[in-house]
PDB file of C-alpha atoms in Angstrom:
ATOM      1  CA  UNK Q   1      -0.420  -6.735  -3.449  1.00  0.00           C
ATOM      2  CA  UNK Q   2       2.008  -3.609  -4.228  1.00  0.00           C
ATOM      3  CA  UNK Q   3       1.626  -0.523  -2.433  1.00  0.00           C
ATOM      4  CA  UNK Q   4       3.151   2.452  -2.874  1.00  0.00           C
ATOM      5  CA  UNK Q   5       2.994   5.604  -1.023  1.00  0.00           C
ATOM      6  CA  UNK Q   6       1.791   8.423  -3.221  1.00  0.00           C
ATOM      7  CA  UNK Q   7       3.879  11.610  -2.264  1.00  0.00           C
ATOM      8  CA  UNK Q   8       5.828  10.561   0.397  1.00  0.00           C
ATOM      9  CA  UNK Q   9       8.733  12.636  -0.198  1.00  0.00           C
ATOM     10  CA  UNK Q  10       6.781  15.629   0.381  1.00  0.00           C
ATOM     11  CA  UNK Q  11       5.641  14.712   3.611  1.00  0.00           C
ATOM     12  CA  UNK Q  12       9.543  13.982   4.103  1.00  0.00           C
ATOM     13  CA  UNK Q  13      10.056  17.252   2.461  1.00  0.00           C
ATOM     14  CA  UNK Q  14       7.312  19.807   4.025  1.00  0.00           C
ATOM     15  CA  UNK Q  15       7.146  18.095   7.622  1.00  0.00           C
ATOM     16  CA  UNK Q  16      10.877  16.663   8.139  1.00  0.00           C
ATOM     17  CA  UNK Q  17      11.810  13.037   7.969  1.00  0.00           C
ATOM     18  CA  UNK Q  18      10.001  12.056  11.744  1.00  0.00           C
ATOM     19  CA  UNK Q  19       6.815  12.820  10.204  1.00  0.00           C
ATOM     20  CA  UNK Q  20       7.975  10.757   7.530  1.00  0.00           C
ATOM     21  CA  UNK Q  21       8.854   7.762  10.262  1.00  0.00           C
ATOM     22  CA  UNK Q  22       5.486   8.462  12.045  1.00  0.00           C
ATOM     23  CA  UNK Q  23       3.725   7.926   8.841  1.00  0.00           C
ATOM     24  CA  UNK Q  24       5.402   4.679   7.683  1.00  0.00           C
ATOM     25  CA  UNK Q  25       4.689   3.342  11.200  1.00  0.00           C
ATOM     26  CA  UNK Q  26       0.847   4.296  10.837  1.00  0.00           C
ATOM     27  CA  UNK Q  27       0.919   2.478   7.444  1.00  0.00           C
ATOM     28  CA  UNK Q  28       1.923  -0.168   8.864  1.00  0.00           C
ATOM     29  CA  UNK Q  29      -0.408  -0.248  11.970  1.00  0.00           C
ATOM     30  CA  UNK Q  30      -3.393   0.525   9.201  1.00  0.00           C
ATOM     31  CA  UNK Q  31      -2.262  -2.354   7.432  1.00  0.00           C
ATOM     32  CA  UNK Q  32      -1.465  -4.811  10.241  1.00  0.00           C
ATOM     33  CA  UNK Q  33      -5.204  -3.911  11.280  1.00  0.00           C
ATOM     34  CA  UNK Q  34      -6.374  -4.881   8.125  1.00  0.00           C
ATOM     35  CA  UNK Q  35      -5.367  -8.099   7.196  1.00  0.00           C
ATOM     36  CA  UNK Q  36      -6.616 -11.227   8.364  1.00  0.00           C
ATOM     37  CA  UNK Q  37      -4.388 -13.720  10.730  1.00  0.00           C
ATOM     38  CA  UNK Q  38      -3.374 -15.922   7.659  1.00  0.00           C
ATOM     39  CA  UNK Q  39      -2.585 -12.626   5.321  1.00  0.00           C
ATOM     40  CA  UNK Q  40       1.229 -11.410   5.668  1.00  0.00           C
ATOM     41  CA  UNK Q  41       2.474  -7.831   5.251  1.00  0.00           C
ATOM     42  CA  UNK Q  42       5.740  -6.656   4.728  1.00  0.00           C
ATOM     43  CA  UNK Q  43       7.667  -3.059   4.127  1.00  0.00           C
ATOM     44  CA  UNK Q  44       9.683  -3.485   0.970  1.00  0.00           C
ATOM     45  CA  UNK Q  45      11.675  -0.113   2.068  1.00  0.00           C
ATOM     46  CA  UNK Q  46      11.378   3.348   1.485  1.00  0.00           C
ATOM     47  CA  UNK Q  47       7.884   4.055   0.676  1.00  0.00           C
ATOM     48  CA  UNK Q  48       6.467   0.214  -0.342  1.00  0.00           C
ATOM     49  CA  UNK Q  49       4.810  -2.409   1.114  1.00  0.00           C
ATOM     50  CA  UNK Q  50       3.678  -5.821   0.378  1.00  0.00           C
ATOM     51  CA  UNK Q  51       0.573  -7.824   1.507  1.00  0.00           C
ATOM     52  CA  UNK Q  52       0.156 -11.813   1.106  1.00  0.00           C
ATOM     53  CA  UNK Q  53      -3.761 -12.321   1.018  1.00  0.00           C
ATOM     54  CA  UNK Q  54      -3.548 -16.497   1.295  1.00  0.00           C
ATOM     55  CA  UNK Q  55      -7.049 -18.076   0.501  1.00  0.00           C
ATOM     56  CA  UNK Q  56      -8.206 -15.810  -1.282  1.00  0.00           C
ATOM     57  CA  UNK Q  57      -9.269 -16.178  -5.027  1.00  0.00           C
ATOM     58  CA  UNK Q  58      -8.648 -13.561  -7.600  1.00  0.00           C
ATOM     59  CA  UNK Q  59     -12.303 -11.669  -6.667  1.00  0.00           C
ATOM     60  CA  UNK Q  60     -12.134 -12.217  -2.953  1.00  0.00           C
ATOM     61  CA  UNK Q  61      -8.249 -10.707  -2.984  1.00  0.00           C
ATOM     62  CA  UNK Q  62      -9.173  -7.485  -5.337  1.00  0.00           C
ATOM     63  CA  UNK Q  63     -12.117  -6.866  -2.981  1.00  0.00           C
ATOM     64  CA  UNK Q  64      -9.776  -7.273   0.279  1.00  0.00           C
ATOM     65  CA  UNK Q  65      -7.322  -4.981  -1.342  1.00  0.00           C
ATOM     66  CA  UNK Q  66     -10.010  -2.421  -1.970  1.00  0.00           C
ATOM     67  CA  UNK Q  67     -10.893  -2.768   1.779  1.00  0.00           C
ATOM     68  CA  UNK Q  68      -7.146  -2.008   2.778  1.00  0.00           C
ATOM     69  CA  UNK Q  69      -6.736   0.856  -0.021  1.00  0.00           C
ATOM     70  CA  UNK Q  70      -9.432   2.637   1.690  1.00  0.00           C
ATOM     71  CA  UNK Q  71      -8.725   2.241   4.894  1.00  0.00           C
ATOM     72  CA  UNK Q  72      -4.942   3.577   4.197  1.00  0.00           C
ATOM     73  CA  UNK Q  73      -6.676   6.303   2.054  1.00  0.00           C
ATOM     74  CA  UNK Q  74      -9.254   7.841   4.567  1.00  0.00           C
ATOM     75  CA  UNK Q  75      -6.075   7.971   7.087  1.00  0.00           C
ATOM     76  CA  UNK Q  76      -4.533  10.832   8.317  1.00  0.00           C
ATOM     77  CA  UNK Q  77      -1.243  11.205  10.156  1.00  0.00           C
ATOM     78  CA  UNK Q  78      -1.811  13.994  13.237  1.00  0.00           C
ATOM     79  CA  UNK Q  79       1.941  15.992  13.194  1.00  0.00           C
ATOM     80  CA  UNK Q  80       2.402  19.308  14.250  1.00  0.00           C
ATOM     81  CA  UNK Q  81      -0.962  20.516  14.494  1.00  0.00           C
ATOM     82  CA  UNK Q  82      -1.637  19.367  11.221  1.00  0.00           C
ATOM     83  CA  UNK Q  83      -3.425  16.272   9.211  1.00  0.00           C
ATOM     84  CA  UNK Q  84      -1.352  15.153   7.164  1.00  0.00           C
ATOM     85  CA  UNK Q  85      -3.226  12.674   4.210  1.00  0.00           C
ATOM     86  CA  UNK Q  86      -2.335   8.994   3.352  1.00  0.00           C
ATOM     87  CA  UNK Q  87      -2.426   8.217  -0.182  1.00  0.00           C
ATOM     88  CA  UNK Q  88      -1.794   4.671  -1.675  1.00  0.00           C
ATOM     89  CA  UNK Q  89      -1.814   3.037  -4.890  1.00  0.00           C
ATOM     90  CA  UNK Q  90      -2.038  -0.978  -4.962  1.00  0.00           C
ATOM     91  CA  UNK Q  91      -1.212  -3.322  -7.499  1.00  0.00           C
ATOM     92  CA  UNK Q  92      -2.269  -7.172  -8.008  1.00  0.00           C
ATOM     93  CA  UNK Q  93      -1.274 -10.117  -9.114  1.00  0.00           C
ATOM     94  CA  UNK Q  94      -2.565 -13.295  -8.867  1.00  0.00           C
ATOM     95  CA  UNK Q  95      -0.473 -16.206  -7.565  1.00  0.00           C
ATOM     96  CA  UNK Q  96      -0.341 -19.104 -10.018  1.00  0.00           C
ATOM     97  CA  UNK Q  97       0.810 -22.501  -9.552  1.00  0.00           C
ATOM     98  CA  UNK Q  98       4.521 -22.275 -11.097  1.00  0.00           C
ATOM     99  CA  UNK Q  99       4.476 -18.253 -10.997  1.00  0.00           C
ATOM    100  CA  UNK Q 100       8.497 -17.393 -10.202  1.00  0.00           C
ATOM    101  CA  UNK Q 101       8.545 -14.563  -7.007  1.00  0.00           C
ATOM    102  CA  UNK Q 102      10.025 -11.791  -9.798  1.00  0.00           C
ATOM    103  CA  UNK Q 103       7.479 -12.155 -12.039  1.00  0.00           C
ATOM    104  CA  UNK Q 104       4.558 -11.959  -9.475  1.00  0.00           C
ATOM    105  CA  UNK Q 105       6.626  -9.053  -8.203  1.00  0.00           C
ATOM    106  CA  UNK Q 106       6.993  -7.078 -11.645  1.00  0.00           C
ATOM    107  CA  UNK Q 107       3.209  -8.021 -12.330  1.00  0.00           C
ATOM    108  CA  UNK Q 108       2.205  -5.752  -9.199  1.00  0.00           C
ATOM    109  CA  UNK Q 109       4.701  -3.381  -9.292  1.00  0.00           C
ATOM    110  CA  UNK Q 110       3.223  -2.759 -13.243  1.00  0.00           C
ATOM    111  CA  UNK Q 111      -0.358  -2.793 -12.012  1.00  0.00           C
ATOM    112  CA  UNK Q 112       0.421  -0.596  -8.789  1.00  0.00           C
ATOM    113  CA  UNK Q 113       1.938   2.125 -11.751  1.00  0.00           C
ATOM    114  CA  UNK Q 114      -1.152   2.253 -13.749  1.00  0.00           C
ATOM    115  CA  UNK Q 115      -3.469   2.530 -10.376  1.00  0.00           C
ATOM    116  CA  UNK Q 116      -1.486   5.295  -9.569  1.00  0.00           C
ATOM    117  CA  UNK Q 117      -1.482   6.787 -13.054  1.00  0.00           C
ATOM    118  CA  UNK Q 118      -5.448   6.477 -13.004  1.00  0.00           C
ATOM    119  CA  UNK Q 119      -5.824   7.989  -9.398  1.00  0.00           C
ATOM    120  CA  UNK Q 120      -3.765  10.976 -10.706  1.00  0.00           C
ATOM    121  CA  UNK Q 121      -5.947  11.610 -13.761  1.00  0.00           C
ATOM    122  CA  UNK Q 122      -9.100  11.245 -11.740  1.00  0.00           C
TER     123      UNK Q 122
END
């Protein structure tokens, strides 16, 4: 799974670059608090993250994702007197016996883009 923060530079921009920090870090507490013991999660830098959701097949990992996507998106980060929203957009791919890491990699990156495309149109 792909994520991707949706308009983190303006929580850089409007609230300086600590609320920026504090907000990575509660992404990542959100997500480390939402996988399971055998899933991995990673911060790709900047803005993106990465989950590994092991035994899971292609239904079980889209529902899990859903799971995490909501969590992150009913978040808020508490700064300065102000709540601050999370917004993510994730992107799957399915792990396939003789799959090479780049092309799982582009696959989600190109599916996180059109989940973000669709959240922005509604």
């Amino acid at each position: 799974v792909y994520i991707d923060l949706d308009g983190f530079k303006s929580v850089n921009d409007d609230f300086g670059h600590e609320a920026g920090d504090r907000m990575l870090s509660l992404v990542a507490e959100i997500l480390r608090s939402s996988i399971r013991q055998t899933d991995y999660a990673a911060r790709l830098g900047g803005d993106e993250f990465a989950l590994l959701l092991t035994h899971a097949n292609s239904e079980g990992g889209k529902c899990r994702s859903n799971y995490i996507q909501q969590q992150l998106n009913f978040a808020k980060l508490e700064y300065g007197g102000c709540k601050v929203p999370i917004r993510a957009s994730f992107g799957i791919a399915e792990i396939i016996s003789g799959s090479k890491l780049d092309e799982i990699l582009h696959q989600a990156d190109r599916n996180m883009y059109l989940n973000k495309i669709l959240r922005r149109n509604g």
